[in-house]
């Protein structure tokens, strides 16, 4: 009964977490005055990022509760494979998001504002935080740690001593994912708020 209850609660938690992520993105997308948020890719990005950070939190809790500072081999491999897939999907969605923002008609107020807001994240005042916290900590680190963990698992079949580093790699990747997930939301909000100022300036120039 205990196992069944935990599974039911896990499913409920996943569904509710996905709903919250989608709902937040939908609310921001509905703010038509902010071009950076006015795309269906934003809810998609927030949802994938939510799953990514959710898995990272599960990893941290599992490692904290583990007496041997490591998950069971099968569970760890499954987690690391999930991390690889989620990070790659998040990178693809994030790339599409920036492509849409930068690919609009900059001759219009909406297109110019969207491009300016995206540039703020990629090359502007928020670029250092974006590349360090989101790209490096939130994407590159979890992906690298997950791949390294999978490699160590294969090597550990021949050299059991290699497996002892798997827990440390997973922990590092999980921390990076949590930092990156929080930073992504904050930076998207910050860049979007800046968009209002850009839009007002462009509209005043056009008017």
Short mmCIF file of N, CA and C in Angstrom, two decimals, residues 35 101-102 104-119 195 198-199 202 206:
data_model
loop_
_atom_site.label_atom_id
_atom_site.label_comp_id
_atom_site.label_asym_id
_atom_site.label_seq_id
_atom_site.Cartn_x
_atom_site.Cartn_y
_atom_site.Cartn_z
N UNK A 35 6.21 41.90 -25.92
CA UNK A 35 6.49 41.01 -27.05
C UNK A 35 7.35 39.80 -26.71
N UNK A 101 12.17 35.53 -31.51
CA UNK A 101 12.29 36.89 -31.01
C UNK A 101 13.20 37.75 -31.89
N UNK A 102 14.28 37.16 -32.37
CA UNK A 102 15.25 37.91 -33.18
C UNK A 102 14.88 37.94 -34.65
N UNK A 104 11.87 38.54 -36.00
CA UNK A 104 10.70 39.34 -36.36
C UNK A 104 11.07 40.57 -37.18
N UNK A 105 10.06 41.28 -37.61
CA UNK A 105 10.26 42.49 -38.40
C UNK A 105 10.64 43.64 -37.47
N UNK A 106 11.90 44.03 -37.51
CA UNK A 106 12.38 45.08 -36.60
C UNK A 106 11.90 46.46 -37.01
N UNK A 107 11.22 46.56 -38.17
CA UNK A 107 10.67 47.83 -38.59
C UNK A 107 9.39 48.17 -37.84
N UNK A 108 8.81 47.17 -37.19
CA UNK A 108 7.61 47.39 -36.39
C UNK A 108 7.99 47.54 -34.92
N UNK A 109 7.09 48.13 -34.15
CA UNK A 109 7.36 48.33 -32.73
C UNK A 109 7.48 47.00 -32.00
N UNK A 110 6.60 46.06 -32.34
CA UNK A 110 6.61 44.76 -31.69
C UNK A 110 7.89 44.00 -32.00
N UNK A 111 8.25 43.96 -33.29
CA UNK A 111 9.45 43.25 -33.70
C UNK A 111 10.71 43.85 -33.11
N UNK A 112 10.79 45.18 -33.11
CA UNK A 112 11.97 45.85 -32.56
C UNK A 112 12.08 45.63 -31.06
N UNK A 113 10.94 45.64 -30.37
CA UNK A 113 10.96 45.44 -28.92
C UNK A 113 11.36 44.01 -28.58
N UNK A 114 10.80 43.04 -29.31
CA UNK A 114 11.14 41.64 -29.06
C UNK A 114 12.63 41.39 -29.29
N UNK A 115 13.16 41.94 -30.39
CA UNK A 115 14.58 41.75 -30.70
C UNK A 115 15.46 42.42 -29.65
N UNK A 116 15.05 43.61 -29.19
CA UNK A 116 15.84 44.31 -28.18
C UNK A 116 15.84 43.55 -26.86
N UNK A 117 14.70 42.98 -26.50
CA UNK A 117 14.61 42.22 -25.25
C UNK A 117 15.45 40.95 -25.32
N UNK A 118 15.40 40.26 -26.47
CA UNK A 118 16.21 39.06 -26.63
C UNK A 118 17.69 39.40 -26.61
N UNK A 119 18.05 40.51 -27.25
CA UNK A 119 19.44 40.93 -27.26
C UNK A 119 19.92 41.29 -25.86
N UNK A 195 11.08 45.35 -21.77
CA UNK A 195 10.44 45.50 -23.07
C UNK A 195 9.41 46.62 -23.06
N UNK A 198 11.19 49.81 -23.80
CA UNK A 198 11.61 49.87 -25.20
C UNK A 198 10.42 50.15 -26.09
N UNK A 199 9.29 49.49 -25.81
CA UNK A 199 8.09 49.68 -26.64
C UNK A 199 7.61 51.12 -26.58
N UNK A 202 9.96 53.29 -28.71
CA UNK A 202 9.77 53.09 -30.14
C UNK A 202 8.47 53.73 -30.61
N UNK A 206 7.92 56.62 -33.42
CA UNK A 206 7.08 56.43 -34.59
C UNK A 206 5.98 57.49 -34.65
#
